[in-house]
PDB file of C-alpha atoms and ligand atoms in Angstrom:
ATOM      1  CA  MET A   1       7.403  11.357  13.241  1.00  0.00           C
ATOM      2  CA  ARG A   2       4.674  10.561  10.750  1.00  0.00           C
ATOM      3  CA  ARG A   3       1.233  10.677  12.370  1.00  0.00           C
ATOM      4  CA  PRO A   4      -0.713   7.546  11.352  1.00  0.00           C
ATOM      5  CA  ILE A   5      -3.861   8.026   9.316  1.00  0.00           C
ATOM      6  CA  VAL A   6      -6.733   5.784   8.298  1.00  0.00           C
ATOM      7  CA  ILE A   7      -8.959   6.905   5.427  1.00  0.00           C
ATOM      8  CA  GLY A   8     -12.217   5.220   4.431  1.00  0.00           C
ATOM      9  CA  ASN A   9     -12.984   5.078   0.719  1.00  0.00           C
ATOM     10  CA  TRP A  10     -16.685   4.332   0.493  1.00  0.00           C
ATOM     11  CA  LYS A  11     -16.599   4.091  -3.311  1.00  0.00           C
ATOM     12  CA  MET A  12     -20.138   4.259  -4.811  1.00  0.00           C
ATOM     13  CA  ASN A  13     -21.977   3.001  -1.738  1.00  0.00           C
ATOM     14  CA  GLY A  14     -24.557   4.311   0.693  1.00  0.00           C
ATOM     15  CA  ASP A  15     -27.514   6.685   0.647  1.00  0.00           C
ATOM     16  CA  SER A  16     -28.354   9.681   2.817  1.00  0.00           C
ATOM     17  CA  ALA A  17     -29.834   7.541   5.616  1.00  0.00           C
ATOM     18  CA  PHE A  18     -26.782   5.269   5.699  1.00  0.00           C
ATOM     19  CA  THR A  19     -24.383   8.213   5.542  1.00  0.00           C
ATOM     20  CA  GLY A  20     -26.099  10.078   8.361  1.00  0.00           C
ATOM     21  CA  ASP A  21     -26.279   7.059  10.670  1.00  0.00           C
ATOM     22  CA  HIS A  22     -22.783   5.890   9.853  1.00  0.00           C
ATOM     23  CA  LEU A  23     -21.083   9.250  10.366  1.00  0.00           C
ATOM     24  CA  ARG A  24     -22.926  10.036  13.597  1.00  0.00           C
ATOM     25  CA  SER A  25     -21.981   6.646  14.986  1.00  0.00           C
ATOM     26  CA  LEU A  26     -18.371   7.000  13.824  1.00  0.00           C
ATOM     27  CA  ALA A  27     -18.082  10.477  15.377  1.00  0.00           C
ATOM     28  CA  ASP A  28     -19.425   9.079  18.630  1.00  0.00           C
ATOM     29  CA  LYS A  29     -17.097   6.076  18.702  1.00  0.00           C
ATOM     30  CA  TRP A  30     -14.013   8.078  17.730  1.00  0.00           C
ATOM     31  CA  ALA A  31     -14.607  11.017  20.084  1.00  0.00           C
ATOM     32  CA  GLY A  32     -11.724  12.091  22.294  1.00  0.00           C
ATOM     33  CA  VAL A  33      -8.016  12.457  21.748  1.00  0.00           C
ATOM     34  CA  HIS A  34      -6.290  10.018  19.406  1.00  0.00           C
ATOM     35  CA  ASN A  35      -2.870   9.544  17.994  1.00  0.00           C
ATOM     36  CA  ALA A  36      -4.225   8.368  14.638  1.00  0.00           C
ATOM     37  CA  GLU A  37      -5.957  10.732  12.231  1.00  0.00           C
ATOM     38  CA  VAL A  38      -9.203   9.503  10.650  1.00  0.00           C
ATOM     39  CA  ALA A  39     -10.995  10.578   7.472  1.00  0.00           C
ATOM     40  CA  VAL A  40     -13.823   9.326   5.275  1.00  0.00           C
ATOM     41  CA  CYS A  41     -14.467   9.774   1.562  1.00  0.00           C
ATOM     42  CA  PRO A  42     -18.185   9.335   0.841  1.00  0.00           C
ATOM     43  CA  PRO A  43     -19.632   9.864  -2.658  1.00  0.00           C
ATOM     44  CA  TYR A  44     -19.918  13.514  -3.824  1.00  0.00           C
ATOM     45  CA  PRO A  45     -23.640  14.000  -3.065  1.00  0.00           C
ATOM     46  CA  TYR A  46     -23.064  13.212   0.617  1.00  0.00           C
ATOM     47  CA  LEU A  47     -20.113  15.521   1.214  1.00  0.00           C
ATOM     48  CA  SER A  48     -22.317  18.298   2.537  1.00  0.00           C
ATOM     49  CA  LEU A  49     -23.883  15.820   4.955  1.00  0.00           C
ATOM     50  CA  ALA A  50     -20.376  14.820   6.023  1.00  0.00           C
ATOM     51  CA  SER A  51     -19.529  18.470   6.537  1.00  0.00           C
ATOM     52  CA  ASP A  52     -22.683  19.028   8.672  1.00  0.00           C
ATOM     53  CA  ILE A  53     -22.070  15.981  10.853  1.00  0.00           C
ATOM     54  CA  LEU A  54     -18.281  16.001  11.105  1.00  0.00           C
ATOM     55  CA  GLU A  55     -17.540  19.718  11.314  1.00  0.00           C
ATOM     56  CA  GLN A  56     -17.158  19.800  15.099  1.00  0.00           C
ATOM     57  CA  THR A  57     -15.457  16.396  15.328  1.00  0.00           C
ATOM     58  CA  ASN A  58     -11.930  15.033  14.986  1.00  0.00           C
ATOM     59  CA  ILE A  59     -12.817  13.250  11.724  1.00  0.00           C
ATOM     60  CA  ALA A  60     -11.963  14.815   8.378  1.00  0.00           C
ATOM     61  CA  TRP A  61     -13.623  14.132   5.048  1.00  0.00           C
ATOM     62  CA  GLY A  62     -12.549  14.043   1.453  1.00  0.00           C
ATOM     63  CA  ALA A  63     -13.533  13.212  -2.117  1.00  0.00           C
ATOM     64  CA  GLN A  64     -12.839  10.089  -4.126  1.00  0.00           C
ATOM     65  CA  ASP A  65     -11.608  11.993  -7.179  1.00  0.00           C
ATOM     66  CA  ILE A  66     -11.206  15.528  -8.544  1.00  0.00           C
ATOM     67  CA  SER A  67     -11.299  17.158 -11.938  1.00  0.00           C
ATOM     68  CA  VAL A  68      -8.006  18.054 -13.517  1.00  0.00           C
ATOM     69  CA  GLU A  69      -9.630  21.309 -14.695  1.00  0.00           C
ATOM     70  CA  LYS A  70      -9.979  24.354 -12.480  1.00  0.00           C
ATOM     71  CA  ASN A  71     -13.422  25.527 -13.702  1.00  0.00           C
ATOM     72  CA  GLY A  72     -15.489  26.054 -16.827  1.00  0.00           C
ATOM     73  CA  ALA A  73     -17.422  23.998 -19.374  1.00  0.00           C
ATOM     74  CA  TYR A  74     -16.655  20.500 -18.093  1.00  0.00           C
ATOM     75  CA  THR A  75     -20.040  18.891 -17.572  1.00  0.00           C
ATOM     76  CA  GLY A  76     -20.159  16.464 -14.698  1.00  0.00           C
ATOM     77  CA  GLU A  77     -16.781  17.398 -13.267  1.00  0.00           C
ATOM     78  CA  VAL A  78     -16.085  18.699  -9.758  1.00  0.00           C
ATOM     79  CA  SER A  79     -13.069  20.925  -9.182  1.00  0.00           C
ATOM     80  CA  ALA A  80     -10.588  20.733  -6.344  1.00  0.00           C
ATOM     81  CA  SER A  81     -11.387  24.297  -5.301  1.00  0.00           C
ATOM     82  CA  MET A  82     -15.109  23.429  -5.021  1.00  0.00           C
ATOM     83  CA  LEU A  83     -14.209  20.505  -2.806  1.00  0.00           C
ATOM     84  CA  ALA A  84     -11.963  22.690  -0.659  1.00  0.00           C
ATOM     85  CA  ASP A  85     -14.843  25.152  -0.445  1.00  0.00           C
ATOM     86  CA  CYS A  86     -17.029  22.300   0.883  1.00  0.00           C
ATOM     87  CA  GLY A  87     -14.521  21.563   3.625  1.00  0.00           C
ATOM     88  CA  CYS A  88     -12.809  18.550   2.056  1.00  0.00           C
ATOM     89  CA  LYS A  89      -9.328  18.042   3.395  1.00  0.00           C
ATOM     90  CA  PHE A  90      -8.402  15.131   1.126  1.00  0.00           C
ATOM     91  CA  ALA A  91      -9.007  13.848  -2.393  1.00  0.00           C
ATOM     92  CA  ILE A  92      -8.051  10.431  -3.688  1.00  0.00           C
ATOM     93  CA  VAL A  93      -6.331  10.613  -7.083  1.00  0.00           C
ATOM     94  CA  GLY A  94      -5.364   7.780  -9.395  1.00  0.00           C
ATOM     95  CA  HIS A  95      -7.351   5.005  -7.738  1.00  0.00           C
ATOM     96  CA  SER A  96      -6.926   1.845  -9.825  1.00  0.00           C
ATOM     97  CA  GLU A  97     -10.681   1.757 -10.472  1.00  0.00           C
ATOM     98  CA  ARG A  98     -10.407   5.152 -12.134  1.00  0.00           C
ATOM     99  CA  ARG A  99      -7.245   4.222 -14.010  1.00  0.00           C
ATOM    100  CA  GLU A 100      -9.007   1.108 -15.296  1.00  0.00           C
ATOM    101  CA  TYR A 101     -12.655   2.094 -15.850  1.00  0.00           C
ATOM    102  CA  HIS A 102     -12.042   5.716 -16.830  1.00  0.00           C
ATOM    103  CA  ALA A 103      -8.761   5.217 -18.664  1.00  0.00           C
ATOM    104  CA  GLU A 104      -6.913   7.660 -16.411  1.00  0.00           C
ATOM    105  CA  SER A 105      -3.252   7.831 -17.366  1.00  0.00           C
ATOM    106  CA  SER A 106      -0.398   8.481 -14.969  1.00  0.00           C
ATOM    107  CA  GLU A 107       0.051  11.877 -16.727  1.00  0.00           C
ATOM    108  CA  LEU A 108      -3.536  12.856 -15.915  1.00  0.00           C
ATOM    109  CA  VAL A 109      -3.180  11.610 -12.341  1.00  0.00           C
ATOM    110  CA  ALA A 110      -0.010  13.688 -11.930  1.00  0.00           C
ATOM    111  CA  LYS A 111      -1.881  16.797 -13.103  1.00  0.00           C
ATOM    112  CA  LYS A 112      -4.729  16.077 -10.679  1.00  0.00           C
ATOM    113  CA  PHE A 113      -2.219  15.732  -7.845  1.00  0.00           C
ATOM    114  CA  LYS A 114      -0.812  19.194  -8.596  1.00  0.00           C
ATOM    115  CA  VAL A 115      -4.226  20.823  -8.968  1.00  0.00           C
ATOM    116  CA  ALA A 116      -5.246  19.371  -5.592  1.00  0.00           C
ATOM    117  CA  VAL A 117      -2.211  20.796  -3.811  1.00  0.00           C
ATOM    118  CA  GLU A 118      -2.698  24.178  -5.522  1.00  0.00           C
ATOM    119  CA  SER A 119      -6.280  24.221  -4.213  1.00  0.00           C
ATOM    120  CA  GLY A 120      -5.322  23.396  -0.636  1.00  0.00           C
ATOM    121  CA  ILE A 121      -6.460  19.756  -0.811  1.00  0.00           C
ATOM    122  CA  VAL A 122      -4.206  16.914   0.332  1.00  0.00           C
ATOM    123  CA  PRO A 123      -4.074  14.421  -2.551  1.00  0.00           C
ATOM    124  CA  VAL A 124      -3.962  10.719  -1.710  1.00  0.00           C
ATOM    125  CA  LEU A 125      -2.145   9.204  -4.667  1.00  0.00           C
ATOM    126  CA  CYS A 126      -2.910   5.530  -5.327  1.00  0.00           C
ATOM    127  CA  VAL A 127      -0.296   3.347  -6.965  1.00  0.00           C
ATOM    128  CA  GLY A 128      -0.202  -0.414  -7.345  1.00  0.00           C
ATOM    129  CA  GLU A 129       0.424  -3.333  -9.640  1.00  0.00           C
ATOM    130  CA  SER A 130      -1.916  -5.919 -11.169  1.00  0.00           C
ATOM    131  CA  LEU A 131      -1.588  -9.620 -10.470  1.00  0.00           C
ATOM    132  CA  GLU A 132      -0.090 -10.050 -13.921  1.00  0.00           C
ATOM    133  CA  ASP A 133       2.579  -7.410 -13.164  1.00  0.00           C
ATOM    134  CA  ARG A 134       3.408  -9.064  -9.852  1.00  0.00           C
ATOM    135  CA  GLU A 135       3.690 -12.502 -11.390  1.00  0.00           C
ATOM    136  CA  ALA A 136       5.971 -11.086 -14.080  1.00  0.00           C
ATOM    137  CA  ASP A 137       8.129  -9.561 -11.346  1.00  0.00           C
ATOM    138  CA  LYS A 138       7.280  -6.035 -12.496  1.00  0.00           C
ATOM    139  CA  THR A 139       5.879  -4.641  -9.233  1.00  0.00           C
ATOM    140  CA  PHE A 140       8.697  -2.162  -8.552  1.00  0.00           C
ATOM    141  CA  ASP A 141       8.769  -1.143 -12.206  1.00  0.00           C
ATOM    142  CA  VAL A 142       5.066  -0.375 -12.361  1.00  0.00           C
ATOM    143  CA  VAL A 143       4.845   1.335  -8.968  1.00  0.00           C
ATOM    144  CA  GLY A 144       8.066   3.270  -9.637  1.00  0.00           C
ATOM    145  CA  ARG A 145       6.762   4.549 -12.991  1.00  0.00           C
ATOM    146  CA  GLN A 146       3.399   5.621 -11.534  1.00  0.00           C
ATOM    147  CA  LEU A 147       5.184   7.497  -8.774  1.00  0.00           C
ATOM    148  CA  LEU A 148       7.874   9.099 -10.904  1.00  0.00           C
ATOM    149  CA  LYS A 149       5.283  10.592 -13.277  1.00  0.00           C
ATOM    150  CA  VAL A 150       3.960  12.573 -10.333  1.00  0.00           C
ATOM    151  CA  VAL A 151       7.435  13.507  -9.087  1.00  0.00           C
ATOM    152  CA  GLU A 152       8.445  14.701 -12.595  1.00  0.00           C
ATOM    153  CA  HIS A 153       5.287  16.753 -13.057  1.00  0.00           C
ATOM    154  CA  CYS A 154       4.996  18.236  -9.567  1.00  0.00           C
ATOM    155  CA  GLY A 155       8.469  18.166  -8.006  1.00  0.00           C
ATOM    156  CA  LEU A 156       9.290  16.538  -4.695  1.00  0.00           C
ATOM    157  CA  ASP A 157       8.324  19.583  -2.649  1.00  0.00           C
ATOM    158  CA  VAL A 158       4.752  19.293  -3.968  1.00  0.00           C
ATOM    159  CA  VAL A 159       4.685  15.497  -3.637  1.00  0.00           C
ATOM    160  CA  ALA A 160       5.641  15.974   0.017  1.00  0.00           C
ATOM    161  CA  LYS A 161       2.324  17.813   0.536  1.00  0.00           C
ATOM    162  CA  GLY A 162       0.361  14.678  -0.339  1.00  0.00           C
ATOM    163  CA  ILE A 163      -0.032  11.102   0.825  1.00  0.00           C
ATOM    164  CA  ILE A 164       0.840   7.950  -1.125  1.00  0.00           C
ATOM    165  CA  ALA A 165      -1.342   4.830  -0.944  1.00  0.00           C
ATOM    166  CA  TYR A 166       0.081   1.536  -2.114  1.00  0.00           C
ATOM    167  CA  GLU A 167      -2.900  -0.482  -3.315  1.00  0.00           C
ATOM    168  CA  PRO A 168      -2.007  -3.693  -5.133  1.00  0.00           C
ATOM    169  CA  ILE A 169      -4.902  -4.279  -7.541  1.00  0.00           C
ATOM    170  CA  TRP A 170      -5.005  -7.997  -6.759  1.00  0.00           C
ATOM    171  CA  ALA A 171      -5.717  -7.204  -3.100  1.00  0.00           C
ATOM    172  CA  ILE A 172      -8.569  -4.747  -3.679  1.00  0.00           C
ATOM    173  CA  GLY A 173     -11.987  -6.162  -2.834  1.00  0.00           C
ATOM    174  CA  THR A 174     -10.683  -9.725  -2.967  1.00  0.00           C
ATOM    175  CA  GLY A 175     -10.370 -10.408   0.769  1.00  0.00           C
ATOM    176  CA  LYS A 176      -6.744 -11.272   0.041  1.00  0.00           C
ATOM    177  CA  SER A 177      -4.579  -8.564   1.624  1.00  0.00           C
ATOM    178  CA  ALA A 178      -0.898  -8.313   0.826  1.00  0.00           C
ATOM    179  CA  THR A 179       1.132  -9.857   3.633  1.00  0.00           C
ATOM    180  CA  PRO A 180       2.790  -7.310   5.929  1.00  0.00           C
ATOM    181  CA  GLN A 181       6.160  -8.235   4.400  1.00  0.00           C
ATOM    182  CA  ILE A 182       5.015  -7.829   0.780  1.00  0.00           C
ATOM    183  CA  ALA A 183       3.489  -4.463   1.624  1.00  0.00           C
ATOM    184  CA  GLN A 184       6.541  -3.351   3.627  1.00  0.00           C
ATOM    185  CA  ASP A 185       8.879  -4.207   0.726  1.00  0.00           C
ATOM    186  CA  VAL A 186       6.938  -1.982  -1.664  1.00  0.00           C
ATOM    187  CA  HIS A 187       6.512   0.812   0.903  1.00  0.00           C
ATOM    188  CA  SER A 188      10.220   0.833   1.543  1.00  0.00           C
ATOM    189  CA  TYR A 189      10.859   0.962  -2.210  1.00  0.00           C
ATOM    190  CA  ILE A 190       8.447   3.906  -2.537  1.00  0.00           C
ATOM    191  CA  ARG A 191      10.292   5.744   0.233  1.00  0.00           C
ATOM    192  CA  GLU A 192      13.581   5.083  -1.504  1.00  0.00           C
ATOM    193  CA  VAL A 193      12.240   6.489  -4.797  1.00  0.00           C
ATOM    194  CA  LEU A 194      11.078   9.616  -2.943  1.00  0.00           C
ATOM    195  CA  GLY A 195      14.595  10.231  -1.636  1.00  0.00           C
ATOM    196  CA  PRO A 196      15.267  12.452   1.379  1.00  0.00           C
ATOM    197  CA  GLU A 197      11.716  13.911   1.265  1.00  0.00           C
ATOM    198  CA  GLY A 198      10.411  10.360   1.584  1.00  0.00           C
ATOM    199  CA  ASP A 199      10.999  10.302   5.318  1.00  0.00           C
ATOM    200  CA  GLN A 200       8.170  12.736   5.995  1.00  0.00           C
ATOM    201  CA  ILE A 201       5.681  11.456   3.420  1.00  0.00           C
ATOM    202  CA  LYS A 202       2.942   9.162   4.690  1.00  0.00           C
ATOM    203  CA  ILE A 203       2.547   5.910   2.809  1.00  0.00           C
ATOM    204  CA  LEU A 204      -0.708   4.031   3.392  1.00  0.00           C
ATOM    205  CA  TYR A 205      -1.516   0.474   2.483  1.00  0.00           C
ATOM    206  CA  GLY A 206      -4.856  -0.392   0.834  1.00  0.00           C
ATOM    207  CA  GLY A 207      -6.348  -3.691  -0.281  1.00  0.00           C
ATOM    208  CA  SER A 208      -8.676  -5.845   1.870  1.00  0.00           C
ATOM    209  CA  VAL A 209      -7.574  -4.264   5.159  1.00  0.00           C
ATOM    210  CA  LYS A 210      -9.734  -5.771   7.925  1.00  0.00           C
ATOM    211  CA  PRO A 211      -9.656  -5.472  11.719  1.00  0.00           C
ATOM    212  CA  ASP A 212      -7.758  -8.740  12.022  1.00  0.00           C
ATOM    213  CA  SER A 213      -5.089  -7.868   9.432  1.00  0.00           C
ATOM    214  CA  ALA A 214      -4.597  -4.199  10.313  1.00  0.00           C
ATOM    215  CA  GLU A 215      -2.337  -4.468  13.326  1.00  0.00           C
ATOM    216  CA  ALA A 216       0.356  -6.593  11.680  1.00  0.00           C
ATOM    217  CA  LEU A 217       0.373  -4.250   8.676  1.00  0.00           C
ATOM    218  CA  PHE A 218       0.677  -1.132  10.859  1.00  0.00           C
ATOM    219  CA  LYS A 219       3.611  -2.639  12.758  1.00  0.00           C
ATOM    220  CA  GLN A 220       5.721  -2.414   9.609  1.00  0.00           C
ATOM    221  CA  LYS A 221       8.235   0.390   9.656  1.00  0.00           C
ATOM    222  CA  ASP A 222       7.091   2.088   6.447  1.00  0.00           C
ATOM    223  CA  ILE A 223       3.321   1.586   6.734  1.00  0.00           C
ATOM    224  CA  ASP A 224       1.731   4.746   8.134  1.00  0.00           C
ATOM    225  CA  GLY A 225      -1.917   3.720   8.010  1.00  0.00           C
ATOM    226  CA  ALA A 226      -4.497   2.465   5.559  1.00  0.00           C
ATOM    227  CA  LEU A 227      -6.880   3.355   2.772  1.00  0.00           C
ATOM    228  CA  VAL A 228      -9.854   1.128   3.554  1.00  0.00           C
ATOM    229  CA  GLY A 229     -12.617   0.145   1.130  1.00  0.00           C
ATOM    230  CA  GLY A 230     -15.170  -2.505   2.132  1.00  0.00           C
ATOM    231  CA  ALA A 231     -14.394  -2.517   5.855  1.00  0.00           C
ATOM    232  CA  SER A 232     -14.912   1.262   6.056  1.00  0.00           C
ATOM    233  CA  LEU A 233     -18.631   0.692   5.421  1.00  0.00           C
ATOM    234  CA  LYS A 234     -19.002  -1.097   8.752  1.00  0.00           C
ATOM    235  CA  VAL A 235     -18.536   1.367  11.608  1.00  0.00           C
ATOM    236  CA  ASP A 236     -17.215  -1.127  14.147  1.00  0.00           C
ATOM    237  CA  ASP A 237     -14.749  -2.686  11.724  1.00  0.00           C
ATOM    238  CA  PHE A 238     -13.535   0.730  10.645  1.00  0.00           C
ATOM    239  CA  VAL A 239     -13.130   1.925  14.235  1.00  0.00           C
ATOM    240  CA  ASP A 240     -11.172  -1.249  15.062  1.00  0.00           C
ATOM    241  CA  ILE A 241      -8.831  -0.564  12.140  1.00  0.00           C
ATOM    242  CA  CYS A 242      -8.410   3.051  13.312  1.00  0.00           C
ATOM    243  CA  LYS A 243      -7.595   1.808  16.837  1.00  0.00           C
ATOM    244  CA  ALA A 244      -4.983  -0.553  15.433  1.00  0.00           C
ATOM    245  CA  ALA A 245      -3.231   2.483  13.904  1.00  0.00           C
ATOM    246  CA  GLU A 246      -2.880   4.260  17.266  1.00  0.00           C
TER     247      GLU A 246
HETATM  248  P1  13P B   1     -10.977  -2.908  -0.116  1.00  0.00           P
HETATM  249  O1  13P B   1     -10.565  -2.518   1.278  1.00  0.00           O
HETATM  250  O2  13P B   1     -12.456  -3.155  -0.253  1.00  0.00           O
HETATM  251  O3  13P B   1     -10.158  -4.019  -0.658  1.00  0.00           O
HETATM  252  O4  13P B   1     -10.698  -1.633  -1.056  1.00  0.00           O
HETATM  253  C1  13P B   1      -9.464  -1.021  -1.010  1.00  0.00           C
HETATM  254  C2  13P B   1      -9.515   0.223  -1.794  1.00  0.00           C
HETATM  255  O5  13P B   1      -9.657   0.199  -3.000  1.00  0.00           O
HETATM  256  C3  13P B   1      -9.432   1.496  -1.058  1.00  0.00           C
HETATM  257  O6  13P B   1      -9.227   2.557  -1.913  1.00  0.00           O
END
């Protein structure tokens, strides 16, 4: 059985007052025993605040990216081992916003995935096609290539230590989620590409997940939870999405 998980990706949003209030309220509303696992990824400067507030709770925290380098003269970078040292359980790698705005290649993303696992961090690998790719019927091609780069570089045993997030670019921040069937088709393809190991690997859906769309998505056989952007910034919406994953 794959335990469902919902992860909030705050992107570059919030300040210390927002982070403190939000996390305290989330910890309060999610207290108790739950089937679904919950985690949040605030911006780097607020990770220590997350650690202070969430340490004694059932909510984990993670980073939105990691450096591919282990340490040294890399100004502005943050290593996976530093994040592990700060209590991060997860790190998102290969988000489409990083692939696009920071020219991250699938090769680089594959290396980041491996470095994360080596440092004891669970990488959350984002894959997904653009609208242009989808309209040209290249979704499986694009997603398959992004995934196979990581499998080739790391091996399936290492990939099995991470989480995959299918995030179609056209659904991110647009309010236009993939339908449950569209998402399920790609999730099932991803599982097929992963082979026998694929059965244990969690595959999350991301892209305009809201409280009213979450349940139908989570009912799909190969959807194990969500990577939530905008709706993770509203505590009640995020908690409703987490409840839908139970
Ligand atoms: P939205 O939920 O705002 O569409 O963002 C999804 C996302 O990019 C999560 O990583």
